[in-house]
Tab-separated table of C-alpha atoms in Angstrom:
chain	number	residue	atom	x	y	z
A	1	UNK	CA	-26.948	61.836	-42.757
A	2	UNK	CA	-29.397	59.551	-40.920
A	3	UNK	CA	-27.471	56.285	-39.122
A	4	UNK	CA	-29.114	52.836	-39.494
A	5	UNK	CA	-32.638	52.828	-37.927
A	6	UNK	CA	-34.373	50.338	-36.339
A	7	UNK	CA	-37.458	49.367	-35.267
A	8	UNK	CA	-39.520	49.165	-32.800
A	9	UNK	CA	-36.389	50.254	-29.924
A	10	UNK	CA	-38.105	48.054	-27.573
A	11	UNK	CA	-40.519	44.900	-27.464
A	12	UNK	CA	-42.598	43.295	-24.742
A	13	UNK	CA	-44.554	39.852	-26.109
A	14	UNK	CA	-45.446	36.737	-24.803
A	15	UNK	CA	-44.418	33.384	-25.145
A	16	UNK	CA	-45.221	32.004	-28.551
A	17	UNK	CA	-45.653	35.035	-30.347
A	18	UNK	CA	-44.210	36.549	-33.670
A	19	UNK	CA	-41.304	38.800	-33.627
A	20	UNK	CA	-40.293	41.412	-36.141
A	21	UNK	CA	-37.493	43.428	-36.057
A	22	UNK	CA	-36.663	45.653	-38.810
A	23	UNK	CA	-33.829	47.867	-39.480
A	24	UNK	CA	-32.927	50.673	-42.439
A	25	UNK	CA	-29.283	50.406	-43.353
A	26	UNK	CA	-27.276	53.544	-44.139
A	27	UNK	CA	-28.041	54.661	-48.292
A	28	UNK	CA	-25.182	53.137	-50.233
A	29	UNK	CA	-24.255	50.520	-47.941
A	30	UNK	CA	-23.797	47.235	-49.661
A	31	UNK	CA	-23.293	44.939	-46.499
A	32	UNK	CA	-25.934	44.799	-43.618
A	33	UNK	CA	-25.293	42.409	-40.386
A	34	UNK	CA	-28.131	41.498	-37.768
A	35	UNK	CA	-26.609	40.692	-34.143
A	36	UNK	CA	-27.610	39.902	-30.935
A	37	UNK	CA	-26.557	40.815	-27.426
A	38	UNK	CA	-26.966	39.306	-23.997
A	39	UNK	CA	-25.044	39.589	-20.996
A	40	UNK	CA	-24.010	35.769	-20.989
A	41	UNK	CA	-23.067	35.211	-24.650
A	42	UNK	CA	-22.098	39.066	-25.603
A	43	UNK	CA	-22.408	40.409	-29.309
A	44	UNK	CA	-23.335	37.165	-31.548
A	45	UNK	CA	-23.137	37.549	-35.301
A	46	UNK	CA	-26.816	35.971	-36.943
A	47	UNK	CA	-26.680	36.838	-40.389
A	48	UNK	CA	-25.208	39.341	-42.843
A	49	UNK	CA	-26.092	39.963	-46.378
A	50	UNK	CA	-24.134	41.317	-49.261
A	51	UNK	CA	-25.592	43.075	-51.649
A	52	UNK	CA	-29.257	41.890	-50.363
A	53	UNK	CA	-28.051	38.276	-50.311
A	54	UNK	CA	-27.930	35.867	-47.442
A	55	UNK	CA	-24.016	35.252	-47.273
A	56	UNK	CA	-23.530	33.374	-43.530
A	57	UNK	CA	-26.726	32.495	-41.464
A	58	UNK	CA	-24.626	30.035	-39.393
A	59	UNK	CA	-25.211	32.495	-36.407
A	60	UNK	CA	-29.246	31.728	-36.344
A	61	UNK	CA	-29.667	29.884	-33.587
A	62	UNK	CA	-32.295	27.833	-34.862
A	63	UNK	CA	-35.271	27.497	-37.368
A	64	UNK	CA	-37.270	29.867	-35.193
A	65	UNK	CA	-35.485	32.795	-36.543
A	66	UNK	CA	-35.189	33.952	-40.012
A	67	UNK	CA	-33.829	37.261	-41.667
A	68	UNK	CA	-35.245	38.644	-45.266
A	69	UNK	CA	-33.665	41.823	-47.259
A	70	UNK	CA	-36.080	42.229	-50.336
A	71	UNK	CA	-33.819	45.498	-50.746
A	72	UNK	CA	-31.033	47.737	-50.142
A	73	UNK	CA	-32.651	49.772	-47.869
A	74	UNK	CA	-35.032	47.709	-45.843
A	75	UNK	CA	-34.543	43.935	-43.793
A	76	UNK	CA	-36.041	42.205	-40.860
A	77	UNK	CA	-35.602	39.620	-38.761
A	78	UNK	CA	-38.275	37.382	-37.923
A	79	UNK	CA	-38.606	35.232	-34.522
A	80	UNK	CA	-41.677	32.867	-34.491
A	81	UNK	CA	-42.681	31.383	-32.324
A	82	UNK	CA	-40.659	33.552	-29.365
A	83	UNK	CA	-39.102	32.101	-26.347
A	84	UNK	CA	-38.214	33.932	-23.287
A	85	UNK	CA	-34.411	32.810	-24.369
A	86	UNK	CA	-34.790	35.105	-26.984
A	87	UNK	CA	-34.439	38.034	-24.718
A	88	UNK	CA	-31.788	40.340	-25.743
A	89	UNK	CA	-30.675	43.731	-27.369
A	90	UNK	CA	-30.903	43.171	-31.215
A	91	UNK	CA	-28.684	45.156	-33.212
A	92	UNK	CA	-28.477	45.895	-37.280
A	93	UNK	CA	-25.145	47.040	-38.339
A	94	UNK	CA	-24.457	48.255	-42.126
A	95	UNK	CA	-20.674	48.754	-43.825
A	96	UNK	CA	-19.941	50.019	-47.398
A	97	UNK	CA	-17.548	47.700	-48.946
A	98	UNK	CA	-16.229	50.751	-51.394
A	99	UNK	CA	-13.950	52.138	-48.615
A	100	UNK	CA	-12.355	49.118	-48.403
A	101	UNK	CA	-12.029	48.793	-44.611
A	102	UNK	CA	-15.390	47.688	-44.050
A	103	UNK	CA	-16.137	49.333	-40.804
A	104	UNK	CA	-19.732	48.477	-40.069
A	105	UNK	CA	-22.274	51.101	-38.164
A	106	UNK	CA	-24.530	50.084	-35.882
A	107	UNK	CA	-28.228	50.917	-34.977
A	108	UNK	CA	-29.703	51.701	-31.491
A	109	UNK	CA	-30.665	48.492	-30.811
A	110	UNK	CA	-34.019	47.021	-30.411
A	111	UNK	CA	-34.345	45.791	-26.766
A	112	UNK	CA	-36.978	42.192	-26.563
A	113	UNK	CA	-38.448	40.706	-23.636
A	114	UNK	CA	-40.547	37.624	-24.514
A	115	UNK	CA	-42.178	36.593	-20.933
B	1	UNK	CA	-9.795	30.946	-37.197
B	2	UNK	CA	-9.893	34.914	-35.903
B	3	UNK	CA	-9.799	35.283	-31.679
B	4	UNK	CA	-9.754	38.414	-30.101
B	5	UNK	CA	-9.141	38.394	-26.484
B	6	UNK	CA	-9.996	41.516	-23.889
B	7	UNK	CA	-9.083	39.511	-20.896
B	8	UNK	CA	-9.472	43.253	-18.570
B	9	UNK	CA	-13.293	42.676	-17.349
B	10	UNK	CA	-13.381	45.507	-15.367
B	11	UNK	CA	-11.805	48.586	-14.658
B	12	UNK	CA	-12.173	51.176	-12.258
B	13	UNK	CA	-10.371	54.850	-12.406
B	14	UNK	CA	-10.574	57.928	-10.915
B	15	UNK	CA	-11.228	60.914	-13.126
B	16	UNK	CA	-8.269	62.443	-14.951
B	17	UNK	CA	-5.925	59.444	-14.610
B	18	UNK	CA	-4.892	57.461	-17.474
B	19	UNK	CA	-6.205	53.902	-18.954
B	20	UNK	CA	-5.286	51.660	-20.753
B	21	UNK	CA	-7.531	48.936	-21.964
B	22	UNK	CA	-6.206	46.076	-23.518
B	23	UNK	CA	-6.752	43.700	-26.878
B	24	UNK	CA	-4.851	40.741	-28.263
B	25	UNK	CA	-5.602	38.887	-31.632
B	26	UNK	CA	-5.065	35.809	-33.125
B	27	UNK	CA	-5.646	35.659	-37.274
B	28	UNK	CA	-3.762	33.385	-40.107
B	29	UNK	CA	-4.301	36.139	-42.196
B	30	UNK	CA	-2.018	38.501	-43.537
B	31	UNK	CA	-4.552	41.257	-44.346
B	32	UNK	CA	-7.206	42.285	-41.696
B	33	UNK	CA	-8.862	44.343	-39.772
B	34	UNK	CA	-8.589	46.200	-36.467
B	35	UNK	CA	-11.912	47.980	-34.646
B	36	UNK	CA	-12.540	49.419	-31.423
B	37	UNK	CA	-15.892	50.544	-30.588
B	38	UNK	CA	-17.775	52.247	-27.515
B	39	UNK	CA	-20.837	51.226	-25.815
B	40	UNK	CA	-22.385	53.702	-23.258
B	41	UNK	CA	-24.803	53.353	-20.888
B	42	UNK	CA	-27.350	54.463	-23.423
B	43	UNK	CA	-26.648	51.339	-25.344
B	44	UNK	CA	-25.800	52.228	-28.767
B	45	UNK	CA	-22.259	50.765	-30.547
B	46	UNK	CA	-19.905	53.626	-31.204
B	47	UNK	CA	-17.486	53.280	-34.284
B	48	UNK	CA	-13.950	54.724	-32.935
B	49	UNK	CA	-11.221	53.672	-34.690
B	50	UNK	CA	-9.907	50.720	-37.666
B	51	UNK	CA	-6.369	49.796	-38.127
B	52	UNK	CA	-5.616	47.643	-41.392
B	53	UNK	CA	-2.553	45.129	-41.057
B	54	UNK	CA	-0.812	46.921	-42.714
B	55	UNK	CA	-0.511	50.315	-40.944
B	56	UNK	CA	1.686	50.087	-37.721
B	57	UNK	CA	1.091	53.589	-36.956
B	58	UNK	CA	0.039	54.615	-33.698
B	59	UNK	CA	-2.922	57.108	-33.603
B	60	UNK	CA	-3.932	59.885	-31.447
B	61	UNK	CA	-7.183	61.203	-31.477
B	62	UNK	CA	-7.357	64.283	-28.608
B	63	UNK	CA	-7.628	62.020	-24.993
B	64	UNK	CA	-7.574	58.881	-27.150
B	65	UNK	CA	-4.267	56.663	-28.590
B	66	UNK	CA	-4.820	53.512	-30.211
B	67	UNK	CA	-0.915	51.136	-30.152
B	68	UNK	CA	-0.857	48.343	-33.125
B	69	UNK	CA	2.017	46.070	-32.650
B	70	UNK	CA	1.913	42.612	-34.848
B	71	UNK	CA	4.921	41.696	-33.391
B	72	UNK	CA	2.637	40.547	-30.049
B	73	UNK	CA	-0.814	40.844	-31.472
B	74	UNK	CA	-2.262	43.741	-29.847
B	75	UNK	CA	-4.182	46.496	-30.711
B	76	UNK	CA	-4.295	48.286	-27.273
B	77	UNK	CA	-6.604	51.566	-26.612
B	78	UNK	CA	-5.250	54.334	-24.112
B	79	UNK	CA	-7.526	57.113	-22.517
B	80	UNK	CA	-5.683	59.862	-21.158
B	81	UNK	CA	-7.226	62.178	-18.680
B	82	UNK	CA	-10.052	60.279	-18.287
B	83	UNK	CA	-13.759	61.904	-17.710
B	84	UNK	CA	-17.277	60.362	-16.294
B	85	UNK	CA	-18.169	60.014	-19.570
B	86	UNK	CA	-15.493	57.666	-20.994
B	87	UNK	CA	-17.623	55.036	-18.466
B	88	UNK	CA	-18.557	52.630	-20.900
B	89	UNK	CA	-18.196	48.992	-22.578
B	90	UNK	CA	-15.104	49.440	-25.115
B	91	UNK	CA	-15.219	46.504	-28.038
B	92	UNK	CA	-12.045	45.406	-30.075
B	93	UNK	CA	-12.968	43.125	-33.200
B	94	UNK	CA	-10.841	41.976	-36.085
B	95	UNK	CA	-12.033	41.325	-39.404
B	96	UNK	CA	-10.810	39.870	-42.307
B	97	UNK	CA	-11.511	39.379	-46.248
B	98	UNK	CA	-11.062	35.465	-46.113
B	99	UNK	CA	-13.575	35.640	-43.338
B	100	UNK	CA	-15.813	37.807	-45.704
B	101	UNK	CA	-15.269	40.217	-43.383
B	102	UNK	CA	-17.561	39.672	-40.430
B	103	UNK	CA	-16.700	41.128	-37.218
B	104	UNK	CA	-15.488	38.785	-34.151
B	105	UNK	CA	-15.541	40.914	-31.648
B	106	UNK	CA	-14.063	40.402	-28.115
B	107	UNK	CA	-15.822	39.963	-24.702
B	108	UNK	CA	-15.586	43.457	-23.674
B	109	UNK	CA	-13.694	45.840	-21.031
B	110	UNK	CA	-16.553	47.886	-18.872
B	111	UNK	CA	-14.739	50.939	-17.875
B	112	UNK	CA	-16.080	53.092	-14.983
B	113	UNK	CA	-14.614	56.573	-14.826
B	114	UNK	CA	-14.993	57.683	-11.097
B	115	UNK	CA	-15.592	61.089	-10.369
């Protein structure tokens, strides 16, 4: 069975420029989470959806970012305009709520560098 | 509010010797959620193990032993025999349903498996 996917694994941009990251959850996974990782703040939590739904966005840092699911199987996260503070690994993360344990499975990561 | 706490930064063995890494939790909540996860050089987040409250029940998985005691709060992760390529960032989170479930993961133990 394919894992969650993500896309592109790594992004060079410039200052000012649109982001997108996108990421395929795992078929039949109800819950998908978007994080981010640096070396000063570790794994932060942005958003997760439930069933396709927004449920916490508290974790966006700021209006710059936004996150869409317009299905099950597809979302992205959006950073516009992008600061070199947005440097980081990005990581999607889906979990099937049926199990009831809710472990969630992570992507590979999609590695930015805004200069 | 959920804490988890890795307060081992660092640690340094020499192949074959035995490790033990760490993880303390703080949670209201009677029903939750135990993870540890792996992160390799290569980057990706490895799923390894979930305990539920519930479930006391040590665990051995070949090198691997996971020890749950609520009675202090910890969730601690022993590597037996260790190999070059244990070397990696080890995660412990905690989850919970009145916390619709998001992770909070801890800072992270980097483990370095000399050979």
């Amino acid at each position: 069975d394919a894992g969650v996917i993500q896309s592109p694994r790594h992004e060079v941009t410039e200052m000012g420029q649109e982001v997108t990251l996108r990421c395929k959850p795992i078929s039949g996974h109800d819950y998908l989470f978007w994080y981010r990782q640096t070396m000063m703040r570790g794994l932060e939590l942005l958003i997760y959806f439930n069933n396709n739904v927004p449920i916490d966005d508290s974790g966006m840092p700021e209006d710059r970012f936004s996150a869409k699911m317009p299905n099950a199987s597809f979302s992205t996260l959006k950073i516009q305009p992008s600061e070199p503070r947005d440097s980081a690994v990005y990581f999607c993360a889906s979990a099937w709520s049926g199990g009831g344990f809710y472990e969630q499975y992570f992507g590979p990561g999609t590695r930015l560098t805004v200069t | 509010a959920q804490k988890v706490t890795q307060a081992q930064t660092e640690i340094s063995v020499v192949e074959k010797e035995d490790v033990t890494l760490d993880c303390v939790y703080e949670t209201r909540d009677t029903t939750y959620y135990l993870f540890w996860y792996k992160q390799p050089p290569s980057g990706e987040l490895v799923f390894l193990i979930r305990r539920n409250s519930f479930d006391e029940q040590n665990e051995i998985s070949g090198r691997y032993s996971w020890n749950f005691q609520k009675s202090t709060s910890s969730f601690n992760f022993t590597i037996t025999a260790s190999q070059v390529v244990d070397s990696a960032v080890y995660f412990c989170a905690l989850s919970a349903p009145n916390t619709g479930n998001q992770f909070y993961f801890g800072t992270g133990t980097s483990l370095t498996v000399i050979p």
